[in-house]
Amino acid sequence: MGKQLFVPTFDVDACLEQVRECLEIGWTGMGFKTVEFEEAWKDYTGLPYAYFMNSETAALYVGIEILKRELNWADGDEIITTPMTFVSTNHAILINDMKPVFCDIDDSLCMDPDKVEALISDKTRALLYVGMGGNSGRIDKIIEICRKHNIKLLLDAAHMAGSKLNGEVVGKAADVIFYSYQAVKPLPSSDSGMLCFKDEKYDAIARKLSWLGINKDTYSRASDGANYKWKYDVEYVGYKYNGNAVVAAICLAQLNCIERDNAYRRQVSSWYMEEFDKLNLEGLRYIKHVNESESSRHLFQIVTDRRDDLLTYLNSKEVYPGVHYVTNTEYRMYAADKGDLAKADYYSDRILSLPMHLRLTRQDVVEIVGHIAEFMQK
Ligand SMILES: *Cc1c(COP(=O)(O)O)cnc(C)c1O
């Protein structure tokens, strides 16, 4: 069997047992397990609020919409963001009629705090940070800058379920954190995400806005005694972005595995580093994580000028790496927003994500690195 980039691995029996409860009780929609998972996630992370949604993309869209509405941000106001991310991050800015202002990255592949202040204008409202592959980068410096200039800090933690820094959830100081439980992320489900506001008021709005704008959800209505179940008001033209109990059931089972799974990814990552350090290949290096001993290690990325040819070579050996990411300014809708993004451009052409999942053995890692060495030494 070839070596894939990601292979989601589930605790199947525990997932089925959780899902079985939903089916037996007859509750598969919003509520029940979604509430249980929100509580479990708050316990696990120490974050004050958590709203379970059908994807992180939905969480990003609604999260920014709420801040914009409540803080009176105008169309065209600016959010400082990274070009080195999945397009969900930056689409969330555009879809809310705001302007992404791209900041270059540093050698962690996260936003470079030394480049931020020059981009702050009187229209800057927020900064959207991405913890690439579980790496914290220099988020402490970013937090300081946001405080100093009084701009909101938004953290796209798609790669960061279980990632910590000094024993704490990364970016606890952020005004809002977005998590993904998409199939290939550190805590896999069948598509879902979490919206974690620091402010209770915004959490309450998110729950309505993501449920057609209705101010009393069906679950609290069902548990509200016999009367007035049908009585609710509609406060917003809202979406149907809520998560459901079946997916939350899978998340609950997988939450029990996250510490073990992240530890295994760190193990795989340390095998890669050991092999590469031994060989010391000319023209190739790997990306280190600031929080190496606490990172989710969603990604193990190498850097080489010969990326495209290496990728083709590895495919011929049935190894299937990926690229995270192509700098977003390569895409037509972001091309006009391009400033000086030398590092993002550099890495965009040179990074490669090696297979990283729970079914990889040490032998697999030795073989993958062996193929890379064959190619680099040719
Ligand atoms: C996966 C991902 C998202 C979107 O998450 P979904 O749950 O798939 O919507 C957003 N940002 C980054 C960096 C991602 O990797």
mmCIF file of C-alpha atoms and ligand atoms in Angstrom:
data_model
loop_
_atom_site.group_PDB
_atom_site.id
_atom_site.type_symbol
_atom_site.label_atom_id
_atom_site.label_comp_id
_atom_site.label_asym_id
_atom_site.label_seq_id
_atom_site.Cartn_x
_atom_site.Cartn_y
_atom_site.Cartn_z
ATOM 1 C CA MET A 1 0.000 0.000 0.000
ATOM 2 C CA GLY A 2 1.227 3.473 -0.834
ATOM 3 C CA LYS A 3 2.059 6.055 1.783
ATOM 4 C CA GLN A 4 -0.714 8.636 1.878
ATOM 5 C CA LEU A 5 -0.388 12.143 3.319
ATOM 6 C CA PHE A 6 -3.211 11.740 5.831
ATOM 7 C CA VAL A 7 -5.220 8.704 6.938
ATOM 8 C CA PRO A 8 -7.924 9.508 9.521
ATOM 9 C CA THR A 9 -7.988 6.901 12.277
ATOM 10 C CA PHE A 10 -11.044 6.478 14.481
ATOM 11 C CA ASP A 11 -11.661 4.629 17.719
ATOM 12 C CA VAL A 12 -14.424 2.787 15.875
ATOM 13 C CA ASP A 13 -16.074 0.986 18.768
ATOM 14 C CA ALA A 14 -16.157 4.085 20.966
ATOM 15 C CA CYS A 15 -17.562 6.152 18.051
ATOM 16 C CA LEU A 16 -20.263 3.577 17.335
ATOM 17 C CA GLU A 17 -21.232 3.382 20.982
ATOM 18 C CA GLN A 18 -21.630 7.168 21.133
ATOM 19 C CA VAL A 19 -23.586 7.250 17.852
ATOM 20 C CA ARG A 20 -25.752 4.343 19.029
ATOM 21 C CA GLU A 21 -26.935 6.477 21.952
ATOM 22 C CA CYS A 22 -28.167 9.127 19.490
ATOM 23 C CA LEU A 23 -29.991 6.573 17.372
ATOM 24 C CA GLU A 24 -31.575 4.759 20.307
ATOM 25 C CA ILE A 25 -32.774 7.923 21.970
ATOM 26 C CA GLY A 26 -33.892 9.262 18.607
ATOM 27 C CA TRP A 27 -31.973 12.544 18.690
ATOM 28 C CA THR A 28 -29.596 13.177 15.786
ATOM 29 C CA GLY A 29 -29.981 16.940 15.367
ATOM 30 C CA MET A 30 -28.677 19.911 17.288
ATOM 31 C CA GLY A 31 -28.535 19.426 21.063
ATOM 32 C CA PHE A 32 -27.894 16.353 23.243
ATOM 33 C CA LYS A 33 -24.405 15.227 22.132
ATOM 34 C CA THR A 34 -23.599 18.671 20.718
ATOM 35 C CA VAL A 35 -24.102 20.147 24.186
ATOM 36 C CA GLU A 36 -22.123 17.313 25.771
ATOM 37 C CA PHE A 37 -19.240 17.870 23.369
ATOM 38 C CA GLU A 38 -19.270 21.646 23.893
ATOM 39 C CA GLU A 39 -18.974 21.045 27.655
ATOM 40 C CA ALA A 40 -16.223 18.455 27.153
ATOM 41 C CA TRP A 41 -14.313 20.825 24.857
ATOM 42 C CA LYS A 42 -14.537 23.664 27.391
ATOM 43 C CA ASP A 43 -13.248 21.318 30.119
ATOM 44 C CA TYR A 44 -10.418 20.101 27.921
ATOM 45 C CA THR A 45 -9.274 23.510 26.676
ATOM 46 C CA GLY A 46 -10.177 25.722 29.612
ATOM 47 C CA LEU A 47 -11.901 28.103 27.165
ATOM 48 C CA PRO A 48 -15.030 29.829 28.540
ATOM 49 C CA TYR A 49 -17.403 29.310 25.556
ATOM 50 C CA ALA A 50 -17.686 26.813 22.727
ATOM 51 C CA TYR A 51 -20.333 26.521 20.027
ATOM 52 C CA PHE A 52 -20.342 23.361 17.892
ATOM 53 C CA MET A 53 -20.850 23.993 14.162
ATOM 54 C CA ASN A 54 -20.972 22.019 10.921
ATOM 55 C CA SER A 55 -17.490 23.198 9.865
ATOM 56 C CA GLU A 56 -14.791 25.602 10.881
ATOM 57 C CA THR A 57 -15.426 27.507 7.669
ATOM 58 C CA ALA A 58 -18.950 28.251 8.947
ATOM 59 C CA ALA A 59 -17.460 29.283 12.305
ATOM 60 C CA LEU A 60 -15.054 31.695 10.580
ATOM 61 C CA TYR A 61 -17.822 33.213 8.444
ATOM 62 C CA VAL A 62 -20.212 33.741 11.342
ATOM 63 C CA GLY A 63 -17.514 34.700 13.841
ATOM 64 C CA ILE A 64 -16.295 37.608 11.745
ATOM 65 C CA GLU A 65 -19.853 38.608 10.821
ATOM 66 C CA ILE A 66 -20.759 38.923 14.505
ATOM 67 C CA LEU A 67 -17.698 40.985 15.408
ATOM 68 C CA LYS A 68 -18.317 43.232 12.421
ATOM 69 C CA ARG A 69 -21.966 43.766 13.323
ATOM 70 C CA GLU A 70 -21.491 44.231 17.053
ATOM 71 C CA LEU A 71 -18.386 46.427 16.864
ATOM 72 C CA ASN A 72 -19.681 48.503 13.953
ATOM 73 C CA TRP A 73 -16.885 47.611 11.581
ATOM 74 C CA ALA A 74 -17.527 49.040 8.115
ATOM 75 C CA ASP A 75 -17.334 47.441 4.692
ATOM 76 C CA GLY A 76 -13.748 47.796 3.521
ATOM 77 C CA ASP A 77 -12.298 47.812 7.041
ATOM 78 C CA GLU A 78 -9.149 45.742 7.277
ATOM 79 C CA ILE A 79 -8.100 42.449 8.826
ATOM 80 C CA ILE A 80 -4.403 41.613 8.834
ATOM 81 C CA THR A 81 -3.999 38.003 7.747
ATOM 82 C CA THR A 82 -1.578 35.448 6.332
ATOM 83 C CA PRO A 83 -1.387 34.391 2.682
ATOM 84 C CA MET A 84 -0.043 30.989 3.801
ATOM 85 C CA THR A 85 -3.282 29.209 4.712
ATOM 86 C CA PHE A 86 -6.286 27.300 3.424
ATOM 87 C CA VAL A 87 -8.621 29.683 1.584
ATOM 88 C CA SER A 88 -11.354 29.364 4.246
ATOM 89 C CA THR A 89 -9.361 31.749 6.425
ATOM 90 C CA ASN A 90 -9.292 34.577 3.911
ATOM 91 C CA HIS A 91 -12.682 33.880 2.324
ATOM 92 C CA ALA A 92 -14.142 34.628 5.767
ATOM 93 C CA ILE A 93 -12.824 38.192 5.431
ATOM 94 C CA LEU A 94 -13.994 38.719 1.837
ATOM 95 C CA ILE A 95 -17.425 37.219 2.380
ATOM 96 C CA ASN A 96 -17.969 39.790 5.120
ATOM 97 C CA ASP A 97 -17.044 42.619 2.701
ATOM 98 C CA MET A 98 -13.863 43.388 4.589
ATOM 99 C CA LYS A 99 -10.355 43.716 3.194
ATOM 100 C CA PRO A 100 -7.611 41.155 3.804
ATOM 101 C CA VAL A 101 -4.257 42.861 4.334
ATOM 102 C CA PHE A 102 -1.628 40.213 3.806
ATOM 103 C CA CYS A 103 1.315 40.072 6.184
ATOM 104 C CA ASP A 104 4.394 38.021 5.330
ATOM 105 C CA ILE A 105 5.333 34.886 7.266
ATOM 106 C CA ASP A 106 8.535 34.007 9.117
ATOM 107 C CA ASP A 107 10.460 30.730 9.080
ATOM 108 C CA SER A 108 7.799 29.062 11.250
ATOM 109 C CA LEU A 109 5.402 29.575 8.277
ATOM 110 C CA CYS A 110 3.180 31.573 10.657
ATOM 111 C CA MET A 111 2.640 35.339 10.440
ATOM 112 C CA ASP A 112 5.811 37.346 11.108
ATOM 113 C CA PRO A 113 5.156 39.687 14.076
ATOM 114 C CA ASP A 114 8.012 41.936 12.936
ATOM 115 C CA LYS A 115 6.037 42.750 9.779
ATOM 116 C CA VAL A 116 2.676 43.475 11.387
ATOM 117 C CA GLU A 117 2.984 46.987 12.755
ATOM 118 C CA ALA A 118 3.873 48.533 9.391
ATOM 119 C CA LEU A 119 0.525 47.230 8.070
ATOM 120 C CA ILE A 120 -1.670 48.685 10.802
ATOM 121 C CA SER A 121 -3.819 51.570 9.570
ATOM 122 C CA ASP A 122 -6.782 53.475 10.990
ATOM 123 C CA LYS A 123 -8.980 50.876 9.265
ATOM 124 C CA THR A 124 -7.370 47.840 10.923
ATOM 125 C CA ARG A 125 -9.925 46.062 13.091
ATOM 126 C CA ALA A 126 -8.472 42.619 13.670
ATOM 127 C CA LEU A 127 -5.603 40.231 13.046
ATOM 128 C CA LEU A 128 -6.277 36.661 11.938
ATOM 129 C CA TYR A 129 -3.479 34.269 12.911
ATOM 130 C CA VAL A 130 -3.021 30.677 11.734
ATOM 131 C CA GLY A 131 -1.013 28.166 13.796
ATOM 132 C CA MET A 132 0.495 26.334 10.855
ATOM 133 C CA GLY A 133 0.603 22.583 11.333
ATOM 134 C CA GLY A 134 0.208 22.986 15.108
ATOM 135 C CA ASN A 135 3.115 25.430 15.351
ATOM 136 C CA SER A 136 2.579 28.410 17.673
ATOM 137 C CA GLY A 137 5.149 30.505 15.830
ATOM 138 C CA ARG A 138 5.629 33.794 17.687
ATOM 139 C CA ILE A 139 2.051 34.198 18.841
ATOM 140 C CA ASP A 140 3.125 35.812 22.131
ATOM 141 C CA LYS A 141 4.532 38.749 20.201
ATOM 142 C CA ILE A 142 1.343 38.896 18.092
ATOM 143 C CA ILE A 143 -0.800 39.036 21.251
ATOM 144 C CA GLU A 144 1.304 41.940 22.525
ATOM 145 C CA ILE A 145 0.909 43.870 19.268
ATOM 146 C CA CYS A 146 -2.865 43.355 19.202
ATOM 147 C CA ARG A 147 -3.148 44.624 22.786
ATOM 148 C CA LYS A 148 -0.931 47.620 22.136
ATOM 149 C CA HIS A 149 -2.936 48.718 19.085
ATOM 150 C CA ASN A 150 -6.299 47.644 20.437
ATOM 151 C CA ILE A 151 -7.160 45.297 17.582
ATOM 152 C CA LYS A 152 -9.017 42.000 17.957
ATOM 153 C CA LEU A 153 -7.068 38.760 17.746
ATOM 154 C CA LEU A 154 -8.695 35.900 15.829
ATOM 155 C CA LEU A 155 -6.988 32.501 15.850
ATOM 156 C CA ASP A 156 -7.569 29.944 13.118
ATOM 157 C CA ALA A 157 -6.629 26.826 15.099
ATOM 158 C CA ALA A 158 -7.664 24.335 12.391
ATOM 159 C CA HIS A 159 -4.389 22.448 12.916
ATOM 160 C CA MET A 160 -4.238 22.988 16.651
ATOM 161 C CA ALA A 161 -6.702 20.711 18.468
ATOM 162 C CA GLY A 162 -4.658 19.694 21.510
ATOM 163 C CA SER A 163 -1.704 21.941 20.603
ATOM 164 C CA LYS A 164 -0.336 23.695 23.669
ATOM 165 C CA LEU A 165 2.229 26.281 24.601
ATOM 166 C CA ASN A 166 3.691 26.250 28.118
ATOM 167 C CA GLY A 167 1.002 23.810 29.224
ATOM 168 C CA GLU A 168 -1.919 25.931 28.031
ATOM 169 C CA VAL A 169 -4.143 25.948 24.955
ATOM 170 C CA VAL A 170 -2.414 28.079 22.315
ATOM 171 C CA GLY A 171 -3.798 31.606 22.061
ATOM 172 C CA LYS A 172 -6.052 31.648 25.117
ATOM 173 C CA ALA A 173 -5.780 35.441 24.989
ATOM 174 C CA ALA A 174 -7.463 35.539 21.554
ATOM 175 C CA ASP A 175 -10.921 37.132 21.267
ATOM 176 C CA VAL A 176 -12.087 34.135 19.282
ATOM 177 C CA ILE A 177 -10.576 30.761 18.379
ATOM 178 C CA PHE A 178 -11.814 28.603 15.507
ATOM 179 C CA TYR A 179 -11.220 24.820 15.452
ATOM 180 C CA SER A 180 -11.812 22.276 12.704
ATOM 181 C CA TYR A 181 -12.731 18.624 13.225
ATOM 182 C CA GLN A 182 -12.685 17.877 9.510
ATOM 183 C CA ALA A 183 -11.610 14.326 8.657
ATOM 184 C CA VAL A 184 -7.872 14.969 8.284
ATOM 185 C CA LYS A 185 -7.426 17.421 11.148
ATOM 186 C CA PRO A 186 -5.912 16.383 14.522
ATOM 187 C CA LEU A 187 -9.328 15.536 16.001
ATOM 188 C CA PRO A 188 -11.165 13.891 13.111
ATOM 189 C CA SER A 189 -14.942 13.667 12.626
ATOM 190 C CA SER A 190 -17.092 13.728 9.513
ATOM 191 C CA ASP A 191 -16.877 17.529 9.132
ATOM 192 C CA SER A 192 -17.495 19.903 12.011
ATOM 193 C CA GLY A 193 -15.877 22.775 13.865
ATOM 194 C CA MET A 194 -15.979 24.857 17.025
ATOM 195 C CA LEU A 195 -16.444 28.590 17.518
ATOM 196 C CA CYS A 196 -14.902 29.713 20.821
ATOM 197 C CA PHE A 197 -15.636 33.333 21.687
ATOM 198 C CA LYS A 198 -14.183 34.866 24.828
ATOM 199 C CA ASP A 199 -17.291 37.013 25.254
ATOM 200 C CA GLU A 200 -20.564 35.349 26.273
ATOM 201 C CA LYS A 201 -22.627 37.894 24.349
ATOM 202 C CA TYR A 202 -21.082 36.889 21.029
ATOM 203 C CA ASP A 203 -21.457 33.187 21.802
ATOM 204 C CA ALA A 204 -25.179 33.759 22.333
ATOM 205 C CA ILE A 205 -25.522 35.595 19.001
ATOM 206 C CA ALA A 206 -23.606 32.834 17.177
ATOM 207 C CA ARG A 207 -26.123 30.257 18.408
ATOM 208 C CA LYS A 208 -29.029 32.226 16.949
ATOM 209 C CA LEU A 209 -27.351 33.370 13.746
ATOM 210 C CA SER A 210 -26.287 29.803 12.907
ATOM 211 C CA TRP A 211 -29.820 28.506 13.429
ATOM 212 C CA LEU A 212 -31.849 30.625 11.021
ATOM 213 C CA GLY A 213 -31.827 33.519 13.526
ATOM 214 C CA ILE A 214 -34.283 31.692 15.783
ATOM 215 C CA ASN A 215 -33.893 32.635 19.426
ATOM 216 C CA LYS A 216 -34.884 29.321 20.999
ATOM 217 C CA ASP A 217 -33.454 26.117 19.595
ATOM 218 C CA THR A 218 -35.484 22.908 19.195
ATOM 219 C CA TYR A 219 -33.551 21.126 21.920
ATOM 220 C CA SER A 220 -34.328 23.658 24.630
ATOM 221 C CA ARG A 221 -37.880 23.814 23.271
ATOM 222 C CA ALA A 222 -38.189 20.029 23.603
ATOM 223 C CA SER A 223 -36.950 20.174 27.189
ATOM 224 C CA ASP A 224 -39.060 23.221 28.037
ATOM 225 C CA GLY A 225 -42.145 21.422 29.352
ATOM 226 C CA ALA A 226 -45.370 21.108 27.421
ATOM 227 C CA ASN A 227 -46.246 24.724 26.758
ATOM 228 C CA TYR A 228 -45.100 27.366 24.332
ATOM 229 C CA LYS A 229 -42.766 25.031 22.414
ATOM 230 C CA TRP A 230 -43.789 26.747 19.230
ATOM 231 C CA LYS A 231 -43.244 30.218 20.631
ATOM 232 C CA TYR A 232 -40.044 31.785 19.480
ATOM 233 C CA ASP A 233 -38.945 34.937 17.765
ATOM 234 C CA VAL A 234 -36.644 35.303 14.762
ATOM 235 C CA GLU A 235 -34.018 37.946 15.421
ATOM 236 C CA TYR A 236 -31.768 37.607 12.353
ATOM 237 C CA VAL A 237 -31.813 36.358 8.777
ATOM 238 C CA GLY A 238 -29.605 33.468 9.840
ATOM 239 C CA TYR A 239 -27.945 30.364 8.413
ATOM 240 C CA LYS A 240 -28.171 26.668 9.054
ATOM 241 C CA TYR A 241 -24.590 26.220 10.210
ATOM 242 C CA ASN A 242 -25.191 24.245 13.399
ATOM 243 C CA GLY A 243 -23.482 20.936 14.149
ATOM 244 C CA ASN A 244 -25.493 17.784 14.860
ATOM 245 C CA ALA A 245 -25.505 15.115 17.575
ATOM 246 C CA VAL A 246 -24.212 12.254 15.399
ATOM 247 C CA VAL A 247 -21.066 14.141 14.442
ATOM 248 C CA ALA A 248 -20.663 15.434 18.010
ATOM 249 C CA ALA A 249 -20.857 11.809 19.172
ATOM 250 C CA ILE A 250 -17.848 10.969 16.989
ATOM 251 C CA CYS A 251 -16.033 14.044 18.333
ATOM 252 C CA LEU A 252 -16.707 12.956 21.917
ATOM 253 C CA ALA A 253 -15.167 9.550 21.267
ATOM 254 C CA GLN A 254 -12.186 11.094 19.479
ATOM 255 C CA LEU A 255 -11.593 13.675 22.211
ATOM 256 C CA ASN A 256 -10.563 10.759 24.436
ATOM 257 C CA CYS A 257 -7.805 9.964 21.918
ATOM 258 C CA ILE A 258 -6.442 13.431 21.175
ATOM 259 C CA GLU A 259 -3.583 13.417 23.695
ATOM 260 C CA ARG A 260 -2.454 9.953 22.618
ATOM 261 C CA ASP A 261 -2.834 10.794 18.903
ATOM 262 C CA ASN A 262 -0.888 14.053 19.145
ATOM 263 C CA ALA A 263 1.851 12.257 21.100
ATOM 264 C CA TYR A 264 2.071 9.698 18.288
ATOM 265 C CA ARG A 265 2.306 12.445 15.658
ATOM 266 C CA ARG A 266 5.148 13.999 17.670
ATOM 267 C CA GLN A 267 6.798 10.586 17.694
ATOM 268 C CA VAL A 268 6.516 10.309 13.892
ATOM 269 C CA SER A 269 7.868 13.825 13.608
ATOM 270 C CA SER A 270 10.853 13.000 15.839
ATOM 271 C CA TRP A 271 11.602 9.946 13.676
ATOM 272 C CA TYR A 272 11.643 12.184 10.590
ATOM 273 C CA MET A 273 13.950 14.668 12.337
ATOM 274 C CA GLU A 274 16.271 11.917 13.515
ATOM 275 C CA GLU A 275 16.581 10.478 10.002
ATOM 276 C CA PHE A 276 17.106 13.863 8.357
ATOM 277 C CA ASP A 277 19.644 14.899 11.010
ATOM 278 C CA LYS A 278 21.589 11.676 10.410
ATOM 279 C CA LEU A 279 21.710 12.230 6.647
ATOM 280 C CA ASN A 280 22.138 15.999 6.697
ATOM 281 C CA LEU A 281 21.033 16.238 3.042
ATOM 282 C CA GLU A 282 22.333 19.197 1.106
ATOM 283 C CA GLY A 283 19.587 21.480 -0.218
ATOM 284 C CA LEU A 284 16.901 20.188 2.143
ATOM 285 C CA ARG A 285 15.720 21.137 5.625
ATOM 286 C CA TYR A 286 12.595 20.761 7.737
ATOM 287 C CA ILE A 287 10.356 23.194 9.617
ATOM 288 C CA LYS A 288 10.769 23.125 13.392
ATOM 289 C CA HIS A 289 7.914 23.912 15.744
ATOM 290 C CA VAL A 290 8.365 26.430 18.557
ATOM 291 C CA ASN A 291 6.271 24.192 20.831
ATOM 292 C CA GLU A 292 7.787 20.929 19.597
ATOM 293 C CA SER A 293 7.043 18.956 22.773
ATOM 294 C CA GLU A 294 3.415 20.215 22.891
ATOM 295 C CA SER A 295 2.514 20.617 19.203
ATOM 296 C CA SER A 296 -0.307 18.641 17.595
ATOM 297 C CA ARG A 297 2.195 18.098 14.751
ATOM 298 C CA HIS A 298 -0.574 18.112 12.187
ATOM 299 C CA LEU A 299 2.122 18.640 9.555
ATOM 300 C CA PHE A 300 5.740 17.693 9.002
ATOM 301 C CA GLN A 301 7.054 20.030 6.307
ATOM 302 C CA ILE A 302 10.346 20.009 4.437
ATOM 303 C CA VAL A 303 11.825 22.779 2.294
ATOM 304 C CA THR A 304 13.771 22.317 -0.940
ATOM 305 C CA ASP A 305 14.347 24.185 -4.219
ATOM 306 C CA ARG A 306 13.656 20.899 -6.036
ATOM 307 C CA ARG A 307 10.159 20.506 -4.548
ATOM 308 C CA ASP A 308 8.176 19.812 -7.712
ATOM 309 C CA ASP A 309 10.589 17.180 -9.045
ATOM 310 C CA LEU A 310 10.856 15.586 -5.613
ATOM 311 C CA LEU A 311 7.068 15.381 -5.440
ATOM 312 C CA THR A 312 6.918 13.589 -8.793
ATOM 313 C CA TYR A 313 9.718 11.242 -7.740
ATOM 314 C CA LEU A 314 8.014 10.362 -4.459
ATOM 315 C CA ASN A 315 4.742 9.663 -6.250
ATOM 316 C CA SER A 316 6.611 7.178 -8.451
ATOM 317 C CA LYS A 317 7.630 5.445 -5.198
ATOM 318 C CA GLU A 318 3.991 5.450 -4.006
ATOM 319 C CA VAL A 319 4.615 8.172 -1.439
ATOM 320 C CA TYR A 320 2.000 10.915 -1.662
ATOM 321 C CA PRO A 321 2.989 14.176 0.073
ATOM 322 C CA GLY A 322 0.999 17.425 -0.070
ATOM 323 C CA VAL A 323 1.573 21.184 -0.194
ATOM 324 C CA HIS A 324 0.357 23.391 2.660
ATOM 325 C CA TYR A 325 -0.079 25.858 1.155
ATOM 326 C CA VAL A 326 0.149 27.678 -2.133
ATOM 327 C CA THR A 327 0.312 31.343 -1.122
ATOM 328 C CA ASN A 328 -3.237 32.694 -1.496
ATOM 329 C CA THR A 329 -2.121 35.657 -3.619
ATOM 330 C CA GLU A 330 -1.578 33.112 -6.407
ATOM 331 C CA TYR A 331 -5.363 32.827 -6.604
ATOM 332 C CA ARG A 332 -7.123 35.364 -8.781
ATOM 333 C CA MET A 333 -9.381 36.796 -6.080
ATOM 334 C CA TYR A 334 -6.428 37.613 -3.829
ATOM 335 C CA ALA A 335 -3.908 38.625 -6.483
ATOM 336 C CA ALA A 336 -4.780 42.323 -6.265
ATOM 337 C CA ASP A 337 -4.077 42.405 -2.528
ATOM 338 C CA LYS A 338 -0.459 41.452 -2.925
ATOM 339 C CA GLY A 339 2.154 43.475 -1.041
ATOM 340 C CA ASP A 340 5.713 42.467 -0.175
ATOM 341 C CA LEU A 341 5.347 38.784 0.648
ATOM 342 C CA ALA A 342 8.820 37.502 -0.178
ATOM 343 C CA LYS A 343 8.892 34.662 2.357
ATOM 344 C CA ALA A 344 5.389 33.439 1.583
ATOM 345 C CA ASP A 345 6.329 33.344 -2.119
ATOM 346 C CA TYR A 346 9.597 31.583 -1.325
ATOM 347 C CA TYR A 347 8.029 28.872 0.792
ATOM 348 C CA SER A 348 5.003 28.490 -1.474
ATOM 349 C CA ASP A 349 7.346 27.147 -4.175
ATOM 350 C CA ARG A 350 9.470 25.009 -1.851
ATOM 351 C CA ILE A 351 7.458 23.388 0.947
ATOM 352 C CA LEU A 352 6.274 19.812 0.977
ATOM 353 C CA SER A 353 4.200 18.082 3.684
ATOM 354 C CA LEU A 354 5.311 14.500 4.275
ATOM 355 C CA PRO A 355 2.871 11.727 5.263
ATOM 356 C CA MET A 356 1.729 12.318 8.843
ATOM 357 C CA HIS A 357 -0.820 10.039 10.473
ATOM 358 C CA LEU A 358 -1.283 7.385 13.124
ATOM 359 C CA ARG A 359 -0.731 4.365 10.886
ATOM 360 C CA LEU A 360 2.844 5.266 9.966
ATOM 361 C CA THR A 361 5.534 3.079 11.494
ATOM 362 C CA ARG A 362 9.163 3.931 12.097
ATOM 363 C CA GLN A 363 9.989 1.695 9.129
ATOM 364 C CA ASP A 364 7.648 3.770 6.922
ATOM 365 C CA VAL A 365 9.449 6.937 7.975
ATOM 366 C CA VAL A 366 12.861 5.388 7.282
ATOM 367 C CA GLU A 367 11.655 4.353 3.807
ATOM 368 C CA ILE A 368 10.162 7.763 2.997
ATOM 369 C CA VAL A 369 13.327 9.572 4.049
ATOM 370 C CA GLY A 370 15.343 6.951 2.134
ATOM 371 C CA HIS A 371 13.472 7.824 -1.084
ATOM 372 C CA ILE A 372 14.022 11.524 -0.458
ATOM 373 C CA ALA A 373 17.751 10.892 0.067
ATOM 374 C CA GLU A 374 17.972 8.881 -3.202
ATOM 375 C CA PHE A 375 16.448 11.797 -5.042
ATOM 376 C CA MET A 376 18.463 14.569 -3.357
ATOM 377 C CA GLN A 377 21.763 12.759 -3.868
ATOM 378 C CA LYS A 378 21.146 12.235 -7.605
HETATM 379 C C1 LIG B 1 -9.235 22.868 7.347
HETATM 380 C C2 LIG B 1 -8.971 24.303 7.547
HETATM 381 C C3 LIG B 1 -10.011 25.245 7.671
HETATM 382 C C4 LIG B 1 -11.457 24.900 7.455
HETATM 383 O O1 LIG B 1 -11.940 23.910 8.277
HETATM 384 P P1 LIG B 1 -13.289 23.124 7.856
HETATM 385 O O2 LIG B 1 -13.730 22.499 9.151
HETATM 386 O O3 LIG B 1 -12.866 22.104 6.836
HETATM 387 O O4 LIG B 1 -14.248 24.094 7.319
HETATM 388 C C5 LIG B 1 -9.680 26.551 7.928
HETATM 389 N N1 LIG B 1 -8.393 26.945 8.048
HETATM 390 C C6 LIG B 1 -7.366 26.079 7.926
HETATM 391 C C7 LIG B 1 -5.966 26.580 8.093
HETATM 392 C C8 LIG B 1 -7.615 24.736 7.646
HETATM 393 O O5 LIG B 1 -6.609 23.881 7.500
#
